[in-house]
């Protein structure tokens, strides 16, 4: 499990963002249009720019060639929506249904809008834990994400400099930004409040909280400030993390390479299981995790932490990084 990151600094009044031609309501409406177009299996009525960039699970493609516009049958309003008015960007996440499936999937995405036209769409669909190696629950996602959209009205709002510093520190442990974690900070992976039972089922029964360890996944080329919603205190940062998928009991888990102690413990667990004659153990494999880390910060504390991640082959790079 990765589940570890968190913030502190002085509170301040949010600095005013430059006025843009697409208001917060306009951005919300465009996100709604995207989801409705998926439901109707028709991407061609969207307000696309003359030239746009788009990926689905890290693969570049025209919207008309993407799986989402072929399979989605139900996409309700986003359970989480963060709007960055300065850059015209939005991040959203929700549970969706594809075809006649009874099981839900998790959709998370980032868009950019210029002159009320969509110039970028970065879309991810996670259908099972195997897509990311973390905890997974689209069924619990709406309830868990509800608190993000209803912060206390009397909160101390962070200023833009604080939120941008938080983004810079997310995947750079050397960045000088002090982090304090609220006692009730909510930590989730792909919609679920994480409970780590351990590979032998004798681990914790208590949900993991947020954390900000000195040793954490690092990407010096991380994409900063993909979403900085000063109203909600939400910041989104994109990174590429190398790691391994390990057997984890009867399932599997993703462990970043920088977490050497965790990988060594899993290597030892695997060695013991093989000596005991256990069968059906997944062979460890190198992978790349493309992630958008979502944090919520107000009252000079980290209030929420989401790890949204999609796995690809080893040594991959994001097409969003030039």
mmCIF file of C-alpha atoms in Angstrom:
data_model
loop_
_atom_site.group_PDB
_atom_site.id
_atom_site.type_symbol
_atom_site.label_atom_id
_atom_site.label_comp_id
_atom_site.label_asym_id
_atom_site.label_seq_id
_atom_site.Cartn_x
_atom_site.Cartn_y
_atom_site.Cartn_z
ATOM 1 C CA UNK A 1 0.000 0.000 0.000
ATOM 2 C CA UNK A 2 1.161 3.546 -0.672
ATOM 3 C CA UNK A 3 -1.274 5.392 1.559
ATOM 4 C CA UNK A 4 1.017 7.991 3.036
ATOM 5 C CA UNK A 5 1.226 11.770 2.493
ATOM 6 C CA UNK A 6 -0.063 15.343 4.282
ATOM 7 C CA UNK A 7 0.328 20.029 5.292
ATOM 8 C CA UNK A 8 0.718 23.199 7.384
ATOM 9 C CA UNK A 9 1.209 26.879 6.858
ATOM 10 C CA UNK A 10 -0.402 30.148 7.803
ATOM 11 C CA UNK A 11 -3.954 30.763 6.704
ATOM 12 C CA UNK A 12 -4.814 33.690 4.478
ATOM 13 C CA UNK A 13 -7.534 35.105 2.297
ATOM 14 C CA UNK A 14 -7.625 33.545 -1.159
ATOM 15 C CA UNK A 15 -6.122 35.852 -3.757
ATOM 16 C CA UNK A 16 -8.463 36.731 -6.594
ATOM 17 C CA UNK A 17 -7.927 34.795 -9.812
ATOM 18 C CA UNK A 18 -7.894 36.609 -13.138
ATOM 19 C CA UNK A 19 -11.322 36.803 -14.698
ATOM 20 C CA UNK A 20 -11.740 34.345 -17.569
ATOM 21 C CA UNK A 21 -14.281 33.901 -20.328
ATOM 22 C CA UNK A 22 -15.508 30.601 -18.809
ATOM 23 C CA UNK A 23 -16.914 31.053 -15.314
ATOM 24 C CA UNK A 24 -17.136 28.400 -12.621
ATOM 25 C CA UNK A 25 -20.663 27.650 -13.812
ATOM 26 C CA UNK A 26 -19.423 27.436 -17.395
ATOM 27 C CA UNK A 27 -16.703 24.945 -16.401
ATOM 28 C CA UNK A 28 -19.230 22.871 -14.457
ATOM 29 C CA UNK A 29 -21.541 22.805 -17.463
ATOM 30 C CA UNK A 30 -18.745 21.597 -19.746
ATOM 31 C CA UNK A 31 -17.946 18.727 -17.361
ATOM 32 C CA UNK A 32 -21.656 17.834 -17.397
ATOM 33 C CA UNK A 33 -21.667 17.925 -21.201
ATOM 34 C CA UNK A 34 -18.730 15.501 -21.312
ATOM 35 C CA UNK A 35 -20.458 13.004 -19.036
ATOM 36 C CA UNK A 36 -23.750 13.285 -20.922
ATOM 37 C CA UNK A 37 -21.933 12.731 -24.212
ATOM 38 C CA UNK A 38 -20.480 9.493 -22.804
ATOM 39 C CA UNK A 39 -23.959 8.322 -21.810
ATOM 40 C CA UNK A 40 -25.278 9.066 -25.298
ATOM 41 C CA UNK A 41 -22.169 7.511 -26.933
ATOM 42 C CA UNK A 42 -21.661 10.682 -28.940
ATOM 43 C CA UNK A 43 -18.528 12.815 -28.454
ATOM 44 C CA UNK A 44 -19.057 14.872 -31.580
ATOM 45 C CA UNK A 45 -21.292 17.566 -30.093
ATOM 46 C CA UNK A 46 -18.753 18.633 -27.481
ATOM 47 C CA UNK A 47 -17.201 22.125 -27.752
ATOM 48 C CA UNK A 48 -13.789 20.874 -28.851
ATOM 49 C CA UNK A 49 -11.066 23.313 -29.848
ATOM 50 C CA UNK A 50 -9.772 23.276 -33.407
ATOM 51 C CA UNK A 51 -6.949 21.082 -32.093
ATOM 52 C CA UNK A 52 -7.175 19.221 -28.795
ATOM 53 C CA UNK A 53 -5.110 16.665 -26.866
ATOM 54 C CA UNK A 54 -6.754 13.620 -25.297
ATOM 55 C CA UNK A 55 -5.776 10.379 -23.585
ATOM 56 C CA UNK A 56 -7.714 7.445 -22.166
ATOM 57 C CA UNK A 57 -5.735 5.442 -19.606
ATOM 58 C CA UNK A 58 -2.562 7.152 -20.875
ATOM 59 C CA UNK A 59 -3.250 6.246 -24.542
ATOM 60 C CA UNK A 60 -3.655 9.152 -26.979
ATOM 61 C CA UNK A 61 -6.766 8.845 -29.146
ATOM 62 C CA UNK A 62 -9.571 10.842 -30.705
ATOM 63 C CA UNK A 63 -12.673 10.794 -28.510
ATOM 64 C CA UNK A 64 -14.584 8.828 -31.140
ATOM 65 C CA UNK A 65 -12.070 5.992 -30.788
ATOM 66 C CA UNK A 66 -12.117 5.835 -26.991
ATOM 67 C CA UNK A 67 -13.747 2.997 -25.062
ATOM 68 C CA UNK A 68 -15.616 5.336 -22.710
ATOM 69 C CA UNK A 69 -17.827 6.656 -25.516
ATOM 70 C CA UNK A 70 -18.705 3.081 -26.459
ATOM 71 C CA UNK A 71 -19.443 1.571 -23.042
ATOM 72 C CA UNK A 72 -20.730 4.157 -20.516
ATOM 73 C CA UNK A 73 -24.461 3.847 -19.848
ATOM 74 C CA UNK A 74 -24.731 5.859 -16.625
ATOM 75 C CA UNK A 75 -22.631 8.772 -15.427
ATOM 76 C CA UNK A 76 -24.147 10.860 -12.659
ATOM 77 C CA UNK A 77 -22.856 14.333 -11.682
ATOM 78 C CA UNK A 78 -19.271 14.261 -10.356
ATOM 79 C CA UNK A 79 -18.834 13.240 -6.740
ATOM 80 C CA UNK A 80 -15.765 15.466 -6.657
ATOM 81 C CA UNK A 81 -15.209 18.543 -8.821
ATOM 82 C CA UNK A 82 -12.267 20.939 -8.483
ATOM 83 C CA UNK A 83 -12.093 23.979 -10.770
ATOM 84 C CA UNK A 84 -8.932 25.995 -11.367
ATOM 85 C CA UNK A 85 -10.188 29.311 -12.676
ATOM 86 C CA UNK A 86 -6.727 30.761 -13.350
ATOM 87 C CA UNK A 87 -5.850 28.105 -15.915
ATOM 88 C CA UNK A 88 -9.339 27.059 -17.004
ATOM 89 C CA UNK A 89 -8.792 23.505 -15.732
ATOM 90 C CA UNK A 90 -11.060 21.090 -13.909
ATOM 91 C CA UNK A 91 -10.570 17.736 -12.164
ATOM 92 C CA UNK A 92 -13.499 15.431 -11.490
ATOM 93 C CA UNK A 93 -14.151 11.907 -10.201
ATOM 94 C CA UNK A 94 -17.250 9.736 -10.005
ATOM 95 C CA UNK A 95 -18.571 6.182 -10.178
ATOM 96 C CA UNK A 96 -19.981 5.082 -13.541
ATOM 97 C CA UNK A 97 -21.729 2.072 -15.047
ATOM 98 C CA UNK A 98 -20.780 0.513 -18.372
ATOM 99 C CA UNK A 99 -23.143 -1.531 -20.523
ATOM 100 C CA UNK A 100 -25.424 -3.793 -18.498
ATOM 101 C CA UNK A 101 -22.802 -4.353 -15.835
ATOM 102 C CA UNK A 102 -23.976 -4.534 -12.245
ATOM 103 C CA UNK A 103 -20.528 -3.504 -11.037
ATOM 104 C CA UNK A 104 -19.514 0.145 -11.075
ATOM 105 C CA UNK A 105 -16.195 1.551 -12.241
ATOM 106 C CA UNK A 106 -14.269 4.656 -11.183
ATOM 107 C CA UNK A 107 -13.815 7.510 -13.670
ATOM 108 C CA UNK A 108 -11.353 10.284 -12.892
ATOM 109 C CA UNK A 109 -10.329 13.000 -15.293
ATOM 110 C CA UNK A 110 -8.731 16.350 -15.960
ATOM 111 C CA UNK A 111 -9.788 18.837 -18.623
ATOM 112 C CA UNK A 112 -8.586 22.225 -19.799
ATOM 113 C CA UNK A 113 -10.818 24.859 -21.398
ATOM 114 C CA UNK A 114 -9.752 27.952 -23.361
ATOM 115 C CA UNK A 115 -12.312 30.369 -24.808
ATOM 116 C CA UNK A 116 -15.044 27.932 -23.726
ATOM 117 C CA UNK A 117 -13.542 25.189 -25.892
ATOM 118 C CA UNK A 118 -11.981 21.945 -24.650
ATOM 119 C CA UNK A 119 -8.270 21.810 -25.427
ATOM 120 C CA UNK A 120 -7.218 18.889 -23.172
ATOM 121 C CA UNK A 121 -8.897 15.746 -21.813
ATOM 122 C CA UNK A 122 -6.969 13.340 -19.593
ATOM 123 C CA UNK A 123 -9.302 10.439 -18.794
ATOM 124 C CA UNK A 124 -8.846 7.331 -16.659
ATOM 125 C CA UNK A 125 -11.208 4.436 -16.047
ATOM 126 C CA UNK A 126 -10.438 1.921 -13.301
ATOM 127 C CA UNK A 127 -12.579 -1.208 -13.455
ATOM 128 C CA UNK A 128 -10.866 -3.256 -10.750
ATOM 129 C CA UNK A 129 -8.017 -3.201 -8.293
ATOM 130 C CA UNK A 130 -5.835 -4.792 -10.961
ATOM 131 C CA UNK A 131 -5.795 -1.494 -12.867
ATOM 132 C CA UNK A 132 -3.872 0.226 -10.092
ATOM 133 C CA UNK A 133 -2.907 -2.228 -7.348
ATOM 134 C CA UNK A 134 -4.520 -0.151 -4.603
ATOM 135 C CA UNK A 135 -7.712 -0.345 -2.583
ATOM 136 C CA UNK A 136 -10.823 0.049 -4.718
ATOM 137 C CA UNK A 137 -14.503 0.754 -4.137
ATOM 138 C CA UNK A 138 -16.666 2.707 -6.599
ATOM 139 C CA UNK A 139 -19.649 1.835 -4.380
ATOM 140 C CA UNK A 140 -18.168 3.786 -1.441
ATOM 141 C CA UNK A 141 -16.794 6.615 -3.579
ATOM 142 C CA UNK A 142 -19.881 8.906 -3.472
ATOM 143 C CA UNK A 143 -20.119 8.774 0.322
ATOM 144 C CA UNK A 144 -16.385 9.157 0.880
ATOM 145 C CA UNK A 145 -16.060 12.093 -1.505
ATOM 146 C CA UNK A 146 -19.124 13.966 -0.209
ATOM 147 C CA UNK A 147 -17.180 15.679 2.577
ATOM 148 C CA UNK A 148 -14.746 17.157 0.023
ATOM 149 C CA UNK A 149 -17.536 19.160 -1.582
ATOM 150 C CA UNK A 150 -18.958 20.413 1.740
ATOM 151 C CA UNK A 151 -16.098 21.980 3.703
ATOM 152 C CA UNK A 152 -17.105 23.898 6.866
ATOM 153 C CA UNK A 153 -18.327 27.427 6.063
ATOM 154 C CA UNK A 154 -16.206 29.020 8.823
ATOM 155 C CA UNK A 155 -12.930 27.451 7.629
ATOM 156 C CA UNK A 156 -9.713 29.425 7.155
ATOM 157 C CA UNK A 157 -9.182 29.420 3.402
ATOM 158 C CA UNK A 158 -5.656 28.826 2.127
ATOM 159 C CA UNK A 159 -4.204 31.317 -0.313
ATOM 160 C CA UNK A 160 -3.046 30.323 -3.773
ATOM 161 C CA UNK A 161 0.639 30.422 -2.805
ATOM 162 C CA UNK A 162 0.046 27.864 -0.060
ATOM 163 C CA UNK A 163 -1.866 25.538 -2.370
ATOM 164 C CA UNK A 164 0.759 25.812 -5.100
ATOM 165 C CA UNK A 165 3.509 25.113 -2.544
ATOM 166 C CA UNK A 166 1.580 22.033 -1.437
ATOM 167 C CA UNK A 167 1.490 20.876 -5.054
ATOM 168 C CA UNK A 168 5.241 21.422 -5.412
ATOM 169 C CA UNK A 169 5.952 19.387 -2.263
ATOM 170 C CA UNK A 170 3.660 16.469 -3.097
ATOM 171 C CA UNK A 171 6.245 14.532 -5.116
ATOM 172 C CA UNK A 172 9.350 16.408 -3.974
ATOM 173 C CA UNK A 173 10.317 15.516 -0.375
ATOM 174 C CA UNK A 174 13.060 18.163 -0.461
ATOM 175 C CA UNK A 175 10.647 21.024 -1.064
ATOM 176 C CA UNK A 176 10.554 23.256 1.996
ATOM 177 C CA UNK A 177 6.880 23.227 2.927
ATOM 178 C CA UNK A 178 5.745 22.239 6.408
ATOM 179 C CA UNK A 179 2.793 19.872 6.546
ATOM 180 C CA UNK A 180 0.395 19.405 9.442
ATOM 181 C CA UNK A 181 -2.312 16.753 9.197
ATOM 182 C CA UNK A 182 -5.805 17.242 10.606
ATOM 183 C CA UNK A 183 -6.831 14.610 13.132
ATOM 184 C CA UNK A 184 -9.752 13.548 10.923
ATOM 185 C CA UNK A 185 -7.967 13.848 7.568
ATOM 186 C CA UNK A 186 -9.589 11.398 5.156
ATOM 187 C CA UNK A 187 -7.341 9.115 3.107
ATOM 188 C CA UNK A 188 -8.752 7.185 0.146
ATOM 189 C CA UNK A 189 -7.462 5.131 -2.751
ATOM 190 C CA UNK A 190 -9.765 4.808 -5.769
ATOM 191 C CA UNK A 191 -12.875 5.627 -3.751
ATOM 192 C CA UNK A 192 -12.189 3.491 -0.680
ATOM 193 C CA UNK A 193 -11.179 4.392 2.864
ATOM 194 C CA UNK A 194 -8.167 2.124 3.028
ATOM 195 C CA UNK A 195 -8.050 -0.842 5.392
ATOM 196 C CA UNK A 196 -4.881 -2.904 5.039
ATOM 197 C CA UNK A 197 -5.531 -6.478 6.232
ATOM 198 C CA UNK A 198 -1.990 -7.552 5.374
ATOM 199 C CA UNK A 199 -1.079 -10.399 3.014
ATOM 200 C CA UNK A 200 -1.950 -13.019 5.656
ATOM 201 C CA UNK A 201 -5.138 -11.368 6.858
ATOM 202 C CA UNK A 202 -3.695 -10.413 10.227
ATOM 203 C CA UNK A 203 -3.215 -6.689 9.571
ATOM 204 C CA UNK A 204 -5.252 -3.686 10.624
ATOM 205 C CA UNK A 205 -9.035 -3.379 10.745
ATOM 206 C CA UNK A 206 -8.833 0.405 11.133
ATOM 207 C CA UNK A 207 -8.881 2.727 8.102
ATOM 208 C CA UNK A 208 -5.520 4.320 7.381
ATOM 209 C CA UNK A 209 -5.228 8.070 7.871
ATOM 210 C CA UNK A 210 -3.358 10.669 5.865
ATOM 211 C CA UNK A 211 0.408 10.970 6.215
ATOM 212 C CA UNK A 212 3.343 12.900 4.807
ATOM 213 C CA UNK A 213 6.460 10.746 5.290
ATOM 214 C CA UNK A 214 9.964 11.942 4.537
ATOM 215 C CA UNK A 215 10.340 8.975 2.182
ATOM 216 C CA UNK A 216 7.519 9.125 -0.353
ATOM 217 C CA UNK A 217 7.138 8.645 -4.109
ATOM 218 C CA UNK A 218 9.217 11.241 -5.937
ATOM 219 C CA UNK A 219 8.946 12.726 -9.409
ATOM 220 C CA UNK A 220 11.080 15.798 -10.063
ATOM 221 C CA UNK A 221 9.177 16.282 -13.339
ATOM 222 C CA UNK A 222 5.783 16.158 -11.653
ATOM 223 C CA UNK A 223 3.046 18.205 -13.297
ATOM 224 C CA UNK A 224 2.227 20.883 -10.756
ATOM 225 C CA UNK A 225 -0.990 22.818 -10.212
ATOM 226 C CA UNK A 226 -3.145 20.734 -12.549
ATOM 227 C CA UNK A 227 -6.037 21.885 -10.422
ATOM 228 C CA UNK A 228 -5.939 24.533 -7.710
ATOM 229 C CA UNK A 229 -9.461 25.165 -6.484
ATOM 230 C CA UNK A 230 -9.159 27.975 -3.973
ATOM 231 C CA UNK A 231 -12.837 27.807 -3.010
ATOM 232 C CA UNK A 232 -12.684 24.134 -2.029
ATOM 233 C CA UNK A 233 -9.001 24.147 -1.037
ATOM 234 C CA UNK A 234 -8.261 21.296 -3.456
ATOM 235 C CA UNK A 235 -4.996 20.856 -5.334
ATOM 236 C CA UNK A 236 -4.201 18.215 -7.989
ATOM 237 C CA UNK A 237 -0.669 17.136 -8.935
ATOM 238 C CA UNK A 238 0.337 14.611 -11.613
ATOM 239 C CA UNK A 239 3.331 12.290 -11.398
ATOM 240 C CA UNK A 240 4.848 9.130 -12.815
ATOM 241 C CA UNK A 241 5.987 6.593 -10.208
ATOM 242 C CA UNK A 242 8.048 3.476 -10.920
ATOM 243 C CA UNK A 243 7.395 0.415 -8.780
ATOM 244 C CA UNK A 244 6.454 -3.259 -8.635
ATOM 245 C CA UNK A 245 3.267 -5.258 -8.460
ATOM 246 C CA UNK A 246 3.667 -7.911 -5.752
ATOM 247 C CA UNK A 247 1.534 -10.845 -4.694
ATOM 248 C CA UNK A 248 -0.455 -9.783 -1.641
ATOM 249 C CA UNK A 249 -2.171 -12.774 -0.163
ATOM 250 C CA UNK A 250 -4.534 -14.045 -2.870
ATOM 251 C CA UNK A 251 -4.519 -10.684 -4.663
ATOM 252 C CA UNK A 252 -1.784 -8.173 -5.564
ATOM 253 C CA UNK A 253 -0.545 -4.717 -4.571
ATOM 254 C CA UNK A 254 1.518 -1.906 -6.115
ATOM 255 C CA UNK A 255 4.568 -0.765 -4.122
ATOM 256 C CA UNK A 256 6.635 2.211 -5.395
ATOM 257 C CA UNK A 257 10.359 1.559 -5.794
ATOM 258 C CA UNK A 258 11.279 4.309 -3.346
ATOM 259 C CA UNK A 259 9.521 2.363 -0.576
ATOM 260 C CA UNK A 260 12.421 -0.094 -0.335
ATOM 261 C CA UNK A 261 11.541 -1.347 3.137
ATOM 262 C CA UNK A 262 8.020 -2.299 2.040
ATOM 263 C CA UNK A 263 9.373 -4.064 -1.052
ATOM 264 C CA UNK A 264 11.948 -5.958 1.017
ATOM 265 C CA UNK A 265 9.259 -7.075 3.469
ATOM 266 C CA UNK A 266 7.159 -8.348 0.587
ATOM 267 C CA UNK A 267 10.177 -10.139 -0.930
ATOM 268 C CA UNK A 268 10.690 -11.908 2.393
ATOM 269 C CA UNK A 269 6.985 -12.791 2.667
ATOM 270 C CA UNK A 270 7.130 -14.303 -0.815
ATOM 271 C CA UNK A 271 10.279 -16.280 0.013
ATOM 272 C CA UNK A 272 8.638 -17.783 3.104
ATOM 273 C CA UNK A 273 5.445 -18.661 1.227
ATOM 274 C CA UNK A 274 7.382 -20.421 -1.510
ATOM 275 C CA UNK A 275 9.331 -22.435 1.093
ATOM 276 C CA UNK A 276 5.999 -23.436 2.651
ATOM 277 C CA UNK A 277 4.901 -24.761 -0.721
ATOM 278 C CA UNK A 278 2.219 -22.142 -1.389
ATOM 279 C CA UNK A 279 0.945 -22.053 -4.960
ATOM 280 C CA UNK A 280 -0.742 -19.496 -7.181
ATOM 281 C CA UNK A 281 1.626 -16.669 -6.210
ATOM 282 C CA UNK A 282 1.865 -13.827 -8.709
ATOM 283 C CA UNK A 283 5.443 -13.180 -9.847
ATOM 284 C CA UNK A 284 6.614 -9.631 -8.927
ATOM 285 C CA UNK A 285 6.662 -7.362 -11.982
ATOM 286 C CA UNK A 286 8.037 -3.894 -12.707
ATOM 287 C CA UNK A 287 5.372 -1.320 -13.606
ATOM 288 C CA UNK A 288 4.802 2.402 -14.037
ATOM 289 C CA UNK A 289 2.090 4.167 -12.076
ATOM 290 C CA UNK A 290 0.637 7.331 -13.615
ATOM 291 C CA UNK A 291 -1.069 9.190 -10.816
ATOM 292 C CA UNK A 292 -3.038 12.299 -9.975
ATOM 293 C CA UNK A 293 -2.668 13.029 -6.271
ATOM 294 C CA UNK A 294 -5.617 15.037 -4.926
ATOM 295 C CA UNK A 295 -5.263 16.951 -1.661
ATOM 296 C CA UNK A 296 -7.616 19.202 0.288
ATOM 297 C CA UNK A 297 -6.184 21.879 2.553
ATOM 298 C CA UNK A 298 -7.776 24.469 4.812
ATOM 299 C CA UNK A 299 -7.470 25.637 8.444
ATOM 300 C CA UNK A 300 -3.691 25.357 7.848
ATOM 301 C CA UNK A 301 -3.989 21.547 7.800
ATOM 302 C CA UNK A 302 -4.296 18.708 5.341
ATOM 303 C CA UNK A 303 -7.937 17.617 5.434
ATOM 304 C CA UNK A 304 -8.099 15.017 2.671
ATOM 305 C CA UNK A 305 -5.829 12.899 0.486
ATOM 306 C CA UNK A 306 -6.716 10.814 -2.553
ATOM 307 C CA UNK A 307 -4.384 8.636 -4.612
ATOM 308 C CA UNK A 308 -5.766 8.005 -8.097
ATOM 309 C CA UNK A 309 -3.459 5.817 -10.173
ATOM 310 C CA UNK A 310 -3.293 3.724 -13.327
ATOM 311 C CA UNK A 311 -0.624 1.101 -14.029
ATOM 312 C CA UNK A 312 1.253 0.573 -17.300
ATOM 313 C CA UNK A 313 4.414 -1.256 -18.352
ATOM 314 C CA UNK A 314 7.832 -0.565 -16.802
ATOM 315 C CA UNK A 315 9.795 2.624 -17.537
ATOM 316 C CA UNK A 316 6.860 4.308 -19.264
ATOM 317 C CA UNK A 317 6.560 8.100 -19.516
ATOM 318 C CA UNK A 318 3.483 10.287 -19.523
ATOM 319 C CA UNK A 319 2.499 11.678 -22.898
ATOM 320 C CA UNK A 320 1.524 14.834 -21.005
ATOM 321 C CA UNK A 321 5.149 15.560 -20.152
ATOM 322 C CA UNK A 322 7.047 17.105 -23.078
#
